[in-house]
PDB file of C-alpha atoms in Angstrom:
ATOM      1  CA  LEU A   1      -7.465  33.085 -13.873  1.00 61.00           C
ATOM      2  CA  GLY A   2     -10.677  31.773 -12.566  1.00 64.00           C
ATOM      3  CA  VAL A   3     -13.232  34.426 -13.882  1.00 65.00           C
ATOM      4  CA  ASP A   4     -16.881  33.970 -15.165  1.00 70.00           C
ATOM      5  CA  TYR A   5     -16.663  36.445 -17.909  1.00 70.00           C
ATOM      6  CA  ALA A   6     -14.627  36.821 -21.187  1.00 76.00           C
ATOM      7  CA  PHE A   7     -11.984  39.412 -21.429  1.00 80.00           C
ATOM      8  CA  HIS A   8      -8.727  39.778 -23.494  1.00 85.00           C
ATOM      9  CA  SER A   9     -10.236  37.546 -26.060  1.00 85.00           C
ATOM     10  CA  PRO A  10     -12.038  37.600 -29.353  1.00 86.00           C
ATOM     11  CA  ALA A  11     -15.225  37.037 -27.525  1.00 89.00           C
ATOM     12  CA  VAL A  12     -15.102  40.916 -26.514  1.00 90.00           C
ATOM     13  CA  ARG A  13     -13.856  42.149 -29.823  1.00 93.00           C
ATOM     14  CA  ARG A  14     -16.740  44.544 -30.328  1.00 94.00           C
ATOM     15  CA  HIS A  15     -16.178  46.113 -26.821  1.00 93.00           C
ATOM     16  CA  GLY A  16     -12.585  46.496 -27.495  1.00 94.00           C
ATOM     17  CA  ASP A  17     -13.555  48.130 -30.987  1.00 96.00           C
ATOM     18  CA  GLU A  18     -15.995  50.355 -29.106  1.00 96.00           C
ATOM     19  CA  LEU A  19     -13.422  51.518 -26.554  1.00 95.00           C
ATOM     20  CA  GLU A  20     -11.008  52.280 -29.187  1.00 96.00           C
ATOM     21  CA  ARG A  21     -13.597  54.407 -31.133  1.00 97.00           C
ATOM     22  CA  LEU A  22     -14.646  56.191 -27.720  1.00 97.00           C
ATOM     23  CA  LEU A  23     -10.888  56.893 -26.894  1.00 97.00           C
ATOM     24  CA  GLY A  24     -10.100  58.233 -30.385  1.00 96.00           C
ATOM     25  CA  ASP A  25      -9.295  61.689 -29.149  1.00 96.00           C
ATOM     26  CA  LEU A  26      -6.893  60.370 -26.505  1.00 95.00           C
ATOM     27  CA  ALA A  27      -3.772  62.290 -26.571  1.00 94.00           C
ATOM     28  CA  PRO A  28      -1.268  60.268 -24.444  1.00 94.00           C
ATOM     29  CA  THR A  29       1.886  61.758 -22.945  1.00 93.00           C
ATOM     30  CA  ALA A  30       5.251  60.065 -22.183  1.00 89.00           C
ATOM     31  CA  PRO A  31       5.152  58.298 -18.935  1.00 90.00           C
ATOM     32  CA  THR A  32       7.343  59.562 -16.129  1.00 91.00           C
ATOM     33  CA  THR A  33       7.925  56.170 -14.733  1.00 87.00           C
ATOM     34  CA  ARG A  34       9.148  53.378 -16.802  1.00 87.00           C
ATOM     35  CA  LEU A  35       6.264  51.479 -18.301  1.00 89.00           C
ATOM     36  CA  LEU A  36       6.367  47.835 -19.624  1.00 90.00           C
ATOM     37  CA  SER A  37       3.210  46.464 -20.997  1.00 92.00           C
ATOM     38  CA  SER A  38       1.335  43.102 -21.476  1.00 91.00           C
ATOM     39  CA  VAL A  39      -0.213  44.540 -24.456  1.00 94.00           C
ATOM     40  CA  ASP A  40       3.104  45.167 -26.250  1.00 93.00           C
ATOM     41  CA  PRO A  41       5.903  43.652 -24.234  1.00 93.00           C
ATOM     42  CA  GLU A  42       8.605  44.753 -26.717  1.00 92.00           C
ATOM     43  CA  ALA A  43       7.793  48.418 -26.703  1.00 92.00           C
ATOM     44  CA  ASP A  44       9.631  50.470 -24.058  1.00 89.00           C
ATOM     45  CA  PRO A  45       7.680  52.692 -23.534  1.00 91.00           C
ATOM     46  CA  PRO A  46       4.420  51.493 -25.319  1.00 92.00           C
ATOM     47  CA  VAL A  47       2.172  54.162 -26.885  1.00 92.00           C
ATOM     48  CA  VAL A  48      -0.989  54.007 -24.759  1.00 94.00           C
ATOM     49  CA  ASP A  49      -3.280  55.570 -27.372  1.00 96.00           C
ATOM     50  CA  ALA A  50      -6.945  54.441 -28.266  1.00 97.00           C
ATOM     51  CA  SER A  51      -5.564  51.603 -30.315  1.00 96.00           C
ATOM     52  CA  TYR A  52      -3.526  50.313 -27.298  1.00 95.00           C
ATOM     53  CA  TRP A  53      -6.620  50.328 -24.846  1.00 95.00           C
ATOM     54  CA  GLY A  54      -8.690  48.646 -27.574  1.00 95.00           C
ATOM     55  CA  ARG A  55      -6.126  45.827 -27.996  1.00 94.00           C
ATOM     56  CA  ASN A  56      -5.909  45.520 -24.261  1.00 93.00           C
ATOM     57  CA  VAL A  57      -9.597  44.571 -24.102  1.00 93.00           C
ATOM     58  CA  ARG A  58      -9.694  42.156 -27.076  1.00 93.00           C
ATOM     59  CA  ASP A  59      -6.155  40.559 -27.406  1.00 93.00           C
ATOM     60  CA  ALA A  60      -4.468  37.995 -25.255  1.00 91.00           C
ATOM     61  CA  VAL A  61      -2.534  39.199 -22.244  1.00 89.00           C
ATOM     62  CA  LEU A  62       1.216  38.806 -22.820  1.00 93.00           C
ATOM     63  CA  PHE A  63       2.135  39.066 -19.264  1.00 91.00           C
ATOM     64  CA  TRP A  64       4.933  36.560 -18.790  1.00 93.00           C
ATOM     65  CA  PRO A  65       7.001  37.798 -21.775  1.00 94.00           C
ATOM     66  CA  VAL A  66       7.110  41.313 -20.120  1.00 92.00           C
ATOM     67  CA  VAL A  67       7.724  39.971 -16.510  1.00 94.00           C
ATOM     68  CA  ASP A  68      10.418  37.774 -18.009  1.00 94.00           C
ATOM     69  CA  ARG A  69      11.933  40.761 -19.768  1.00 92.00           C
ATOM     70  CA  LEU A  70      12.025  42.834 -16.690  1.00 92.00           C
ATOM     71  CA  LEU A  71      13.600  39.991 -14.550  1.00 95.00           C
ATOM     72  CA  GLU A  72      16.193  39.399 -17.228  1.00 94.00           C
ATOM     73  CA  GLU A  73      17.456  42.958 -16.508  1.00 92.00           C
ATOM     74  CA  LYS A  74      17.377  43.120 -12.747  1.00 93.00           C
ATOM     75  CA  ASP A  75      15.765  42.549  -9.287  1.00 94.00           C
ATOM     76  CA  ALA A  76      12.237  44.018  -9.166  1.00 93.00           C
ATOM     77  CA  VAL A  77       9.821  45.563  -6.733  1.00 93.00           C
ATOM     78  CA  VAL A  78       6.295  44.565  -7.723  1.00 93.00           C
ATOM     79  CA  VAL A  79       3.069  46.132  -6.799  1.00 93.00           C
ATOM     80  CA  GLU A  80      -0.014  44.367  -8.171  1.00 91.00           C
ATOM     81  CA  ILE A  81      -2.729  46.889  -8.935  1.00 88.00           C
ATOM     82  CA  GLY A  82      -6.191  45.498  -8.900  1.00 87.00           C
ATOM     83  CA  ALA A  83      -9.093  44.490  -6.796  1.00 88.00           C
ATOM     84  CA  HIS A  84      -7.596  41.312  -5.533  1.00 89.00           C
ATOM     85  CA  PRO A  85      -4.007  39.860  -5.854  1.00 92.00           C
ATOM     86  CA  VAL A  86      -4.044  36.835  -8.134  1.00 89.00           C
ATOM     87  CA  LEU A  87      -0.363  37.005  -9.370  1.00 90.00           C
ATOM     88  CA  THR A  88       1.567  37.080  -6.086  1.00 92.00           C
ATOM     89  CA  ARG A  89       2.670  33.372  -6.128  1.00 92.00           C
ATOM     90  CA  PRO A  90       3.450  33.205  -9.883  1.00 92.00           C
ATOM     91  CA  LEU A  91       5.485  36.465  -9.764  1.00 95.00           C
ATOM     92  CA  LEU A  92       7.353  35.071  -6.668  1.00 94.00           C
ATOM     93  CA  ALA A  93       8.077  31.949  -8.748  1.00 94.00           C
ATOM     94  CA  ALA A  94       9.237  34.075 -11.679  1.00 95.00           C
ATOM     95  CA  LEU A  95      11.716  35.899  -9.304  1.00 96.00           C
ATOM     96  CA  ALA A  96      12.952  32.611  -8.015  1.00 95.00           C
ATOM     97  CA  HIS A  97      13.088  31.269 -11.673  1.00 94.00           C
ATOM     98  CA  ARG A  98      15.458  34.154 -12.775  1.00 95.00           C
ATOM     99  CA  ASP A  99      17.342  34.062  -9.392  1.00 96.00           C
ATOM    100  CA  ARG A 100      16.029  37.586  -8.593  1.00 96.00           C
ATOM    101  CA  THR A 101      14.963  39.142  -5.399  1.00 94.00           C
ATOM    102  CA  GLY A 102      12.324  41.682  -4.400  1.00 94.00           C
ATOM    103  CA  PRO A 103       9.017  42.197  -2.716  1.00 95.00           C
ATOM    104  CA  VAL A 104       5.668  41.415  -4.316  1.00 96.00           C
ATOM    105  CA  VAL A 105       2.782  43.339  -2.755  1.00 96.00           C
ATOM    106  CA  SER A 106      -0.734  44.130  -3.663  1.00 95.00           C
ATOM    107  CA  SER A 107      -2.868  47.434  -3.674  1.00 93.00           C
ATOM    108  CA  LEU A 108      -6.124  45.825  -2.599  1.00 94.00           C
ATOM    109  CA  ALA A 109      -7.441  42.419  -1.257  1.00 94.00           C
ATOM    110  CA  ARG A 110     -10.966  41.179  -1.501  1.00 92.00           C
ATOM    111  CA  GLY A 111     -12.540  41.245   2.001  1.00 94.00           C
ATOM    112  CA  ARG A 112      -9.976  43.308   3.619  1.00 94.00           C
ATOM    113  CA  GLN A 113      -9.920  47.196   4.405  1.00 95.00           C
ATOM    114  CA  ALA A 114      -8.265  49.058   1.612  1.00 94.00           C
ATOM    115  CA  GLY A 115      -6.209  51.197   3.978  1.00 92.00           C
ATOM    116  CA  THR A 116      -4.947  48.078   5.963  1.00 94.00           C
ATOM    117  CA  THR A 117      -3.815  46.463   2.745  1.00 95.00           C
ATOM    118  CA  LEU A 118      -2.107  49.513   1.456  1.00 94.00           C
ATOM    119  CA  ALA A 119      -0.424  50.169   4.839  1.00 93.00           C
ATOM    120  CA  GLU A 120       0.857  46.615   4.963  1.00 94.00           C
ATOM    121  CA  SER A 121       2.180  46.816   1.382  1.00 95.00           C
ATOM    122  CA  LEU A 122       3.827  50.145   2.158  1.00 94.00           C
ATOM    123  CA  ALA A 123       5.433  48.706   5.343  1.00 94.00           C
ATOM    124  CA  THR A 124       6.725  45.705   3.262  1.00 95.00           C
ATOM    125  CA  LEU A 125       8.108  47.941   0.642  1.00 95.00           C
ATOM    126  CA  TYR A 126       9.821  50.112   3.315  1.00 94.00           C
ATOM    127  CA  THR A 127      11.397  47.038   5.017  1.00 93.00           C
ATOM    128  CA  HIS A 128      12.812  46.149   1.596  1.00 93.00           C
ATOM    129  CA  GLY A 129      14.588  49.369   1.417  1.00 92.00           C
ATOM    130  CA  VAL A 130      12.185  51.175  -1.048  1.00 93.00           C
ATOM    131  CA  PRO A 131      12.226  54.941  -0.181  1.00 92.00           C
ATOM    132  CA  VAL A 132       9.026  56.256   1.195  1.00 88.00           C
ATOM    133  CA  ASP A 133       7.843  59.850   1.132  1.00 89.00           C
ATOM    134  CA  TRP A 134       6.227  59.860   4.629  1.00 83.00           C
ATOM    135  CA  ASP A 135       4.948  63.600   4.158  1.00 86.00           C
ATOM    136  CA  ALA A 136       2.855  62.147   1.180  1.00 90.00           C
ATOM    137  CA  VAL A 137       1.605  59.248   3.310  1.00 89.00           C
ATOM    138  CA  HIS A 138       0.788  61.105   6.634  1.00 86.00           C
ATOM    139  CA  GLY A 139       0.932  64.807   5.731  1.00 84.00           C
ATOM    140  CA  PRO A 140       3.719  67.385   6.104  1.00 82.00           C
ATOM    141  CA  GLY A 141       4.951  68.599   9.399  1.00 78.00           C
ATOM    142  CA  ARG A 142       5.339  65.362  11.233  1.00 75.00           C
ATOM    143  CA  ARG A 143       8.419  64.744  13.199  1.00 77.00           C
ATOM    144  CA  TYR A 144       9.804  61.239  13.410  1.00 73.00           C
ATOM    145  CA  VAL A 145      12.121  60.036  16.335  1.00 79.00           C
ATOM    146  CA  GLU A 146      14.005  57.008  16.842  1.00 80.00           C
ATOM    147  CA  LEU A 147      12.315  54.878  19.841  1.00 78.00           C
ATOM    148  CA  PRO A 148      14.587  53.639  22.486  1.00 79.00           C
ATOM    149  CA  PRO A 149      15.438  49.916  22.378  1.00 74.00           C
ATOM    150  CA  VAL A 150      13.494  47.643  24.545  1.00 74.00           C
ATOM    151  CA  PRO A 151      15.886  46.393  27.276  1.00 71.00           C
ATOM    152  CA  LEU A 152      16.133  42.659  26.591  1.00 67.00           C
ATOM    153  CA  GLU A 153      19.005  41.860  29.051  1.00 68.00           C
ATOM    154  CA  GLY A 154      21.468  42.994  26.492  1.00 66.00           C
ATOM    155  CA  THR A 155      20.620  40.314  23.963  1.00 69.00           C
ATOM    156  CA  SER A 156      20.302  41.115  20.329  1.00 66.00           C
ATOM    157  CA  TYR A 157      17.423  39.419  18.348  1.00 66.00           C
ATOM    158  CA  TRP A 158      18.315  40.784  14.943  1.00 70.00           C
ATOM    159  CA  LEU A 159      18.728  37.923  12.305  1.00 73.00           C
ATOM    160  CA  PRO A 160      22.464  37.728  11.352  1.00 75.00           C
ATOM    161  CA  GLY A 161      23.260  38.816   7.951  1.00 78.00           C
ATOM    162  CA  VAL A 162      19.972  40.668   7.347  1.00 74.00           C
ATOM    163  CA  ARG A 163      20.543  44.225   6.024  1.00 74.00           C
ATOM    164  CA  ARG A 164      18.562  46.761   7.864  1.00 68.00           C
ATOM    165  CA  PRO A 165      17.926  50.085   6.070  1.00 66.00           C
ATOM    166  CA  ASP A 166      18.241  53.443   7.796  1.00 63.00           C
ATOM    167  CA  ARG A 167      14.642  53.822   8.785  1.00 56.00           C
ATOM    168  CA  LEU A 168      14.969  57.659   9.302  1.00 54.00           C
ATOM    169  CA  ALA A 169      16.600  58.276   6.003  1.00 57.00           C
ATOM    170  CA  ALA A 170      13.437  59.071   4.260  1.00 54.00           C
ATOM    171  CA  CYS A 171      12.572  61.615   7.007  1.00 50.00           C
ATOM    172  CA  ARG A 172      15.653  63.724   6.732  1.00 52.00           C
TER     173      ARG A 172
END
């Protein structure tokens, strides 16, 4: 990655050691969602204690072993959490390499409104069949209705062979 500072390297060892010391009283609980980690790709789940976060700062990122491990098992939905997406292309290449499918979306993008990026990512996930809790997105009490089709002289413009999820299923 093109960055102008050292991270995940011996150059920041003292910062990783300091973070580990400061987080010494951290009492992690088991994750409620499966967690695979680039700090410890073999652990399932990893223990995210003070030592883990110290290693996260000072040790090399082992991202590809954990991505490959996941894609070895199944297709994937990937949400890149960060200030700017830098892994979209490589993740799409990894999906293709393993002959897997799934969307790759980002949480934020430099120079774009956060709400717009999140809304577009949510829409992409939804169109790939990922269930969406619309009450959590828009607030409870909204009523969703099917819009009538636009009359196009009786011609269908859907792509043949493309599965379209039931868009109202999450609202029922």
